[in-house]
């Protein structure tokens, strides 16, 4: 990260909320479900699928899970009623995983039951390494009774190759991503090329063992290598999809859909947009430019979609 960006990252908490909101409009569909459905519709019209994420994670009181469950149930009903092409992505810490895993399991079961009624796929996001094992266990338990549920493996984690074998054993549906949390060298690869190598090994191993793979990256190198792998394996396009975040790498996204690859966009929405936006900004290499534009430039409409 260049010195200017480093400085901006350090001073982000001081950036006025309206400025963050203006920049966030690129990465977040809005506060309401209707905003999210409108974004999904626009993405569908562009030839992309979507996954809806109700923003919020790492809750501190168990009572906080109820609104999240209700919102996911509303989202599932709305996806079905509006006939849009979207599934949902859930963070288990928003359902109380770090506070009470039994409570989390019950809350997840309520959402999965609604998804089952609508025939909709549910992706369980992967969070920091303190919850990797429990998240994987909950996924495997859930997968035993509902097939349309998937998990995420993070290429930076050293354990992911072994986890991939556990998931492949049940023919799981896996999103592969680099991983977004700060993890120590004992648990995670730190070097860019090591992470890329791990990423491609996961993609190849999972595809070769018959798993459906969500190739979640904006890294042009990984996209190229993945295109080569699916071509080499002569895979049908129904066996994998590319995945990207709302507002990121739209040129690459359009290229992939134009080539006929399936592509899903992660569409976060909800009142907890601030924390999510700050995280997106911190990982964006051109962050300073975005903040300066947000402070001094015209309102950015780039987020649609
Ligand atoms: C659909 C999806 C779901 C994800 N789910 C999870 C999850 O469950 N758990 C988890 O730990 N991580 C998740 N991630 C995040 C992921 O782990 C990475 O942190 C993130 O995608 C950046 O890695 P990259 O592969 O895009 O490569 P990078 O090398 O980080 O990025 C490649 C290029 O993409 C562009 N880019 C990347 N991020 C941004 C940004 N925020 N704004 C603007 N441009 C950007 C930049 O041009 C950058 O040079 C998910 C990512 C995606 C796309």
XYZ file of C-alpha atoms and ligand atoms in Angstrom:
358
model
C 0.000 0.000 0.000
C 1.452 3.396 -0.880
C 2.046 5.936 1.920
C -0.968 8.095 0.992
C -3.322 5.107 1.118
C -1.775 3.969 4.403
C -2.455 7.398 5.854
C -6.069 7.330 4.626
C -6.610 3.869 6.138
C -5.340 5.139 9.498
C -7.596 8.179 9.436
C -10.702 6.405 8.061
C -12.570 6.567 11.387
C -12.344 10.366 11.093
C -13.957 10.479 7.655
C -17.505 11.860 8.031
C -20.220 9.190 7.833
C -22.024 10.866 4.884
C -18.762 10.653 2.905
C -18.396 6.955 3.734
C -22.043 6.483 2.761
C -21.447 8.133 -0.585
C -18.442 5.887 -1.286
C -20.291 2.878 0.141
C -23.069 3.199 -2.416
C -20.656 1.439 -4.739
C -20.347 -1.653 -2.540
C -23.686 -1.835 -0.702
C -27.119 -2.130 -2.311
C -28.799 0.026 0.332
C -30.404 -0.279 3.746
C -33.645 -1.989 2.729
C -34.597 -5.291 1.146
C -36.325 -3.390 -1.671
C -32.947 -1.742 -2.491
C -31.299 -5.160 -2.610
C -33.985 -6.665 -4.845
C -33.708 -3.690 -7.236
C -29.934 -4.280 -7.429
C -30.445 -8.006 -8.038
C -32.913 -7.230 -10.833
C -30.375 -4.939 -12.512
C -27.659 -7.598 -12.163
C -29.958 -10.279 -13.577
C -30.690 -8.005 -16.551
C -26.924 -7.819 -17.080
C -26.691 -11.626 -17.121
C -25.389 -12.037 -13.553
C -26.810 -14.065 -10.680
C -26.699 -12.693 -7.129
C -26.327 -13.698 -3.509
C -27.946 -11.522 -0.830
C -26.080 -10.803 2.375
C -27.844 -9.146 5.305
C -25.050 -7.025 6.756
C -24.026 -7.659 10.338
C -21.589 -9.967 12.102
C -19.948 -10.583 15.468
C -22.994 -9.702 17.545
C -22.575 -9.164 21.268
C -26.074 -10.085 22.532
C -28.052 -13.195 21.541
C -31.238 -11.112 21.114
C -29.588 -9.569 18.059
C -30.046 -12.758 16.048
C -33.847 -12.484 15.822
C -33.968 -9.481 13.414
C -31.297 -11.143 11.256
C -33.255 -14.404 10.997
C -36.469 -12.508 10.186
C -34.682 -10.429 7.546
C -33.256 -13.528 5.844
C -36.692 -15.134 5.901
C -38.163 -11.981 4.327
C -35.380 -11.959 1.748
C -36.029 -15.600 0.819
C -39.764 -14.930 0.444
C -39.091 -11.862 -1.688
C -36.566 -13.659 -3.938
C -39.235 -16.287 -4.609
C -42.121 -13.815 -4.996
C -40.209 -11.537 -7.395
C -38.715 -14.448 -9.323
C -35.201 -12.975 -9.237
C -32.092 -15.139 -9.650
C -30.464 -14.948 -6.219
C -29.542 -17.071 -3.257
C -28.390 -15.953 0.209
C -25.073 -15.806 2.077
C -24.954 -15.936 5.881
C -22.289 -15.189 8.486
C -22.704 -17.503 11.447
C -21.346 -14.918 13.911
C -24.445 -12.854 13.042
C -26.441 -15.806 14.389
C -24.457 -15.955 17.634
C -21.749 -18.518 16.784
C -19.189 -16.919 19.106
C -21.690 -16.558 21.961
C -23.639 -19.809 21.888
C -23.111 -22.356 19.088
C -26.330 -24.221 19.999
C -28.344 -21.013 19.589
C -26.563 -20.366 16.288
C -27.490 -23.854 15.035
C -31.161 -23.285 15.906
C -31.238 -19.895 14.195
C -29.528 -21.268 11.084
C -32.042 -24.132 11.022
C -34.906 -21.596 10.921
C -33.396 -19.868 7.894
C -32.563 -23.148 6.159
C -36.133 -24.373 6.731
C -37.466 -21.268 4.954
C -34.915 -21.761 2.161
C -36.008 -25.384 1.803
C -39.645 -24.275 1.405
C -38.611 -21.940 -1.405
C -36.008 -24.302 -2.883
C -33.276 -21.670 -2.462
C -29.562 -22.237 -1.965
C -27.881 -21.049 1.249
C -24.159 -20.196 1.415
C -22.436 -20.086 4.789
C -19.668 -17.459 4.648
C -16.325 -18.209 6.313
C -15.089 -15.821 8.989
C -11.905 -15.570 11.065
C -9.885 -18.632 12.048
C -11.331 -18.796 15.585
C -14.568 -20.126 14.041
C -13.300 -22.116 11.029
C -13.711 -25.574 12.572
C -17.137 -24.903 14.102
C -18.388 -23.270 10.888
C -17.276 -26.298 8.898
C -18.933 -28.694 11.356
C -22.195 -26.778 11.258
C -22.044 -26.796 7.464
C -21.502 -30.577 7.342
C -24.371 -31.178 9.791
C -26.641 -28.926 7.786
C -25.582 -30.501 4.478
C -26.632 -33.914 5.806
C -30.289 -32.818 5.808
C -30.390 -30.127 3.093
C -28.384 -30.478 -0.098
C -28.708 -26.875 -1.228
C -26.278 -25.450 1.272
C -22.675 -24.468 0.617
C -19.535 -23.400 2.422
C -16.496 -21.172 1.821
C -12.825 -22.162 1.978
C -10.108 -19.535 2.330
C -6.968 -20.116 0.265
C -4.726 -18.307 2.765
C -5.423 -20.869 5.487
C -2.924 -23.729 5.633
C -5.681 -26.097 6.778
C -7.917 -25.497 3.737
C -6.466 -28.336 1.617
C -7.492 -30.814 4.332
C -10.869 -29.103 4.772
C -11.437 -29.381 1.027
C -11.108 -33.165 1.311
C -13.749 -33.216 4.082
C -16.113 -31.162 1.957
C -15.375 -33.153 -1.205
C -16.268 -36.349 0.685
C -19.884 -35.144 0.831
C -19.853 -33.657 -2.684
C -20.116 -30.151 -1.240
C -20.655 -26.831 -2.944
C -17.683 -24.586 -2.176
C -16.873 -20.916 -2.679
C -13.101 -20.504 -2.829
C -11.767 -17.073 -1.837
C -8.375 -15.770 -0.708
C -9.629 -14.827 2.774
C -10.141 -11.393 4.199
C -9.178 -11.543 7.892
C -5.729 -10.885 9.359
C -4.322 -14.293 10.340
C -0.904 -15.243 11.795
C 1.782 -16.988 9.680
C 1.322 -20.157 11.766
C -2.199 -20.489 10.339
C -2.110 -18.637 7.069
C 0.105 -18.118 4.029
C 1.191 -14.484 3.876
C 2.819 -14.170 0.462
C 0.700 -13.287 -2.572
C 2.062 -16.111 -4.748
C 1.690 -18.710 -1.984
C -1.938 -17.697 -1.588
C -2.504 -17.821 -5.328
C -0.934 -21.305 -5.521
C -3.082 -22.520 -2.651
C -6.144 -20.965 -4.312
C -5.546 -22.792 -7.584
C -4.841 -26.118 -5.851
C -8.184 -25.815 -4.061
C -10.064 -24.923 -7.234
C -8.469 -27.797 -9.179
C -8.886 -30.393 -6.415
C -12.501 -29.476 -5.716
C -13.477 -29.396 -9.398
C -11.663 -32.673 -10.085
C -13.487 -34.350 -7.226
C -16.857 -33.299 -8.640
C -17.695 -30.403 -6.328
C -19.519 -27.332 -7.595
C -17.096 -24.432 -7.158
C -17.724 -20.718 -6.764
C -14.507 -19.059 -7.938
C -14.661 -15.857 -5.874
C -11.923 -13.448 -6.907
C -11.228 -10.206 -8.740
C -7.571 -11.108 -9.194
C -7.043 -11.203 -12.984
C -4.237 -13.765 -12.565
C -6.532 -16.182 -10.703
C -9.351 -15.588 -13.162
C -7.002 -16.472 -16.044
C -5.677 -19.584 -14.285
C -9.213 -20.676 -13.422
C -10.367 -20.203 -17.016
C -7.480 -22.429 -18.067
C -8.392 -25.083 -15.468
C -12.060 -25.305 -16.437
C -11.062 -25.435 -20.110
C -8.457 -28.128 -19.376
C -10.970 -30.246 -17.491
C -13.506 -29.649 -20.295
C -16.005 -28.763 -17.605
C -19.591 -27.971 -18.379
C -20.423 -24.372 -17.389
C -23.053 -25.662 -14.981
C -20.275 -27.109 -12.758
C -18.806 -23.822 -11.542
C -19.403 -20.100 -11.355
C -17.298 -16.994 -10.907
C -18.212 -14.726 -8.014
C -17.435 -11.051 -7.363
C -18.378 -8.357 -4.901
C -20.850 -5.637 -5.823
C -19.051 -2.599 -7.212
C -15.693 -4.317 -7.827
C -13.997 -5.295 -11.122
C -16.977 -4.695 -13.350
C -14.947 -4.810 -16.573
C -13.635 -8.278 -15.734
C -17.150 -9.325 -14.704
C -18.590 -8.243 -18.046
C -15.852 -10.068 -19.923
C -16.619 -13.321 -18.131
C -20.381 -13.103 -18.689
C -19.787 -12.202 -22.344
C -17.754 -15.410 -22.639
C -20.717 -17.349 -21.254
C -19.400 -18.158 -17.761
C -21.912 -18.126 -14.910
C -21.177 -15.207 -12.599
C -22.699 -14.328 -9.239
C -22.436 -10.950 -7.525
C -22.384 -10.672 -3.731
C -24.995 -8.062 -2.803
C -24.760 -6.816 0.786
C -27.523 -4.671 2.226
C -28.837 -3.542 5.582
C -28.385 -1.039 8.327
C -24.904 -2.309 9.249
C -23.457 -0.841 6.037
C -20.865 1.335 7.818
C -18.594 -1.423 9.189
C -18.758 -3.325 5.888
C -17.871 -0.232 3.863
C -14.895 0.579 6.045
C -13.602 -2.964 5.538
C -14.023 -2.752 1.752
C -12.213 0.584 1.705
C -9.342 -0.757 3.763
C -8.675 -3.544 1.279
C -9.036 -1.356 -1.794
C -5.631 -0.368 -3.173
C -6.993 2.887 -4.639
C -8.658 3.827 -1.406
C -7.200 7.322 -1.221
C -8.680 8.210 -4.584
C -12.111 6.991 -3.504
C -12.022 8.914 -0.248
C -10.830 12.083 -1.935
C -13.546 11.703 -4.599
C -16.089 11.102 -1.836
C -14.946 14.225 -0.024
C -14.606 16.552 -2.959
C -16.011 14.931 -6.075
C -19.489 14.383 -7.485
C -21.590 11.583 -5.905
C -20.458 8.250 -7.281
C -23.148 6.303 -9.096
C -20.736 3.478 -9.909
C -22.349 1.153 -7.379
C -25.392 0.553 -9.550
C -24.534 -2.428 -9.971
C -18.179 -13.240 -3.799
C -17.146 -13.126 -2.716
C -17.398 -13.694 -1.487
C -16.431 -13.633 -0.476
N -16.654 -14.297 0.714
C -15.679 -14.311 1.647
C -15.815 -15.095 2.820
O -16.821 -15.782 3.050
N -14.787 -15.087 3.716
C -13.641 -14.353 3.505
O -12.735 -14.404 4.342
N -13.504 -13.593 2.389
C -14.477 -13.562 1.476
N -14.304 -12.816 0.330
C -13.183 -11.840 0.249
C -11.934 -12.472 -0.327
O -11.415 -13.388 0.614
C -10.863 -11.408 -0.646
O -10.517 -10.716 0.499
C -11.276 -10.391 -1.684
O -12.081 -10.960 -2.668
C -10.041 -9.803 -2.357
O -9.294 -10.842 -2.960
P -9.171 -11.059 -4.547
O -9.153 -12.516 -4.802
O -10.220 -10.306 -5.250
O -7.703 -10.562 -4.882
P -6.968 -9.180 -4.582
O -5.580 -9.398 -5.071
O -7.170 -8.728 -3.190
O -7.710 -8.171 -5.525
C -7.514 -8.215 -6.940
C -7.925 -6.877 -7.506
O -9.345 -6.714 -7.318
C -9.643 -5.373 -7.014
N -10.251 -5.321 -5.707
C -10.241 -6.271 -4.753
N -10.947 -5.884 -3.695
C -11.422 -4.648 -3.998
C -12.230 -3.700 -3.338
N -12.717 -3.926 -2.153
N -12.547 -2.550 -3.977
C -12.083 -2.280 -5.195
N -11.301 -3.124 -5.876
C -10.977 -4.289 -5.291
C -8.363 -4.609 -7.047
O -8.171 -4.068 -8.323
C -7.319 -5.677 -6.781
O -6.079 -5.331 -7.295
C -15.230 -12.914 -0.704
C -14.976 -12.357 -1.951
C -15.904 -12.470 -2.960
C -15.586 -11.915 -4.306
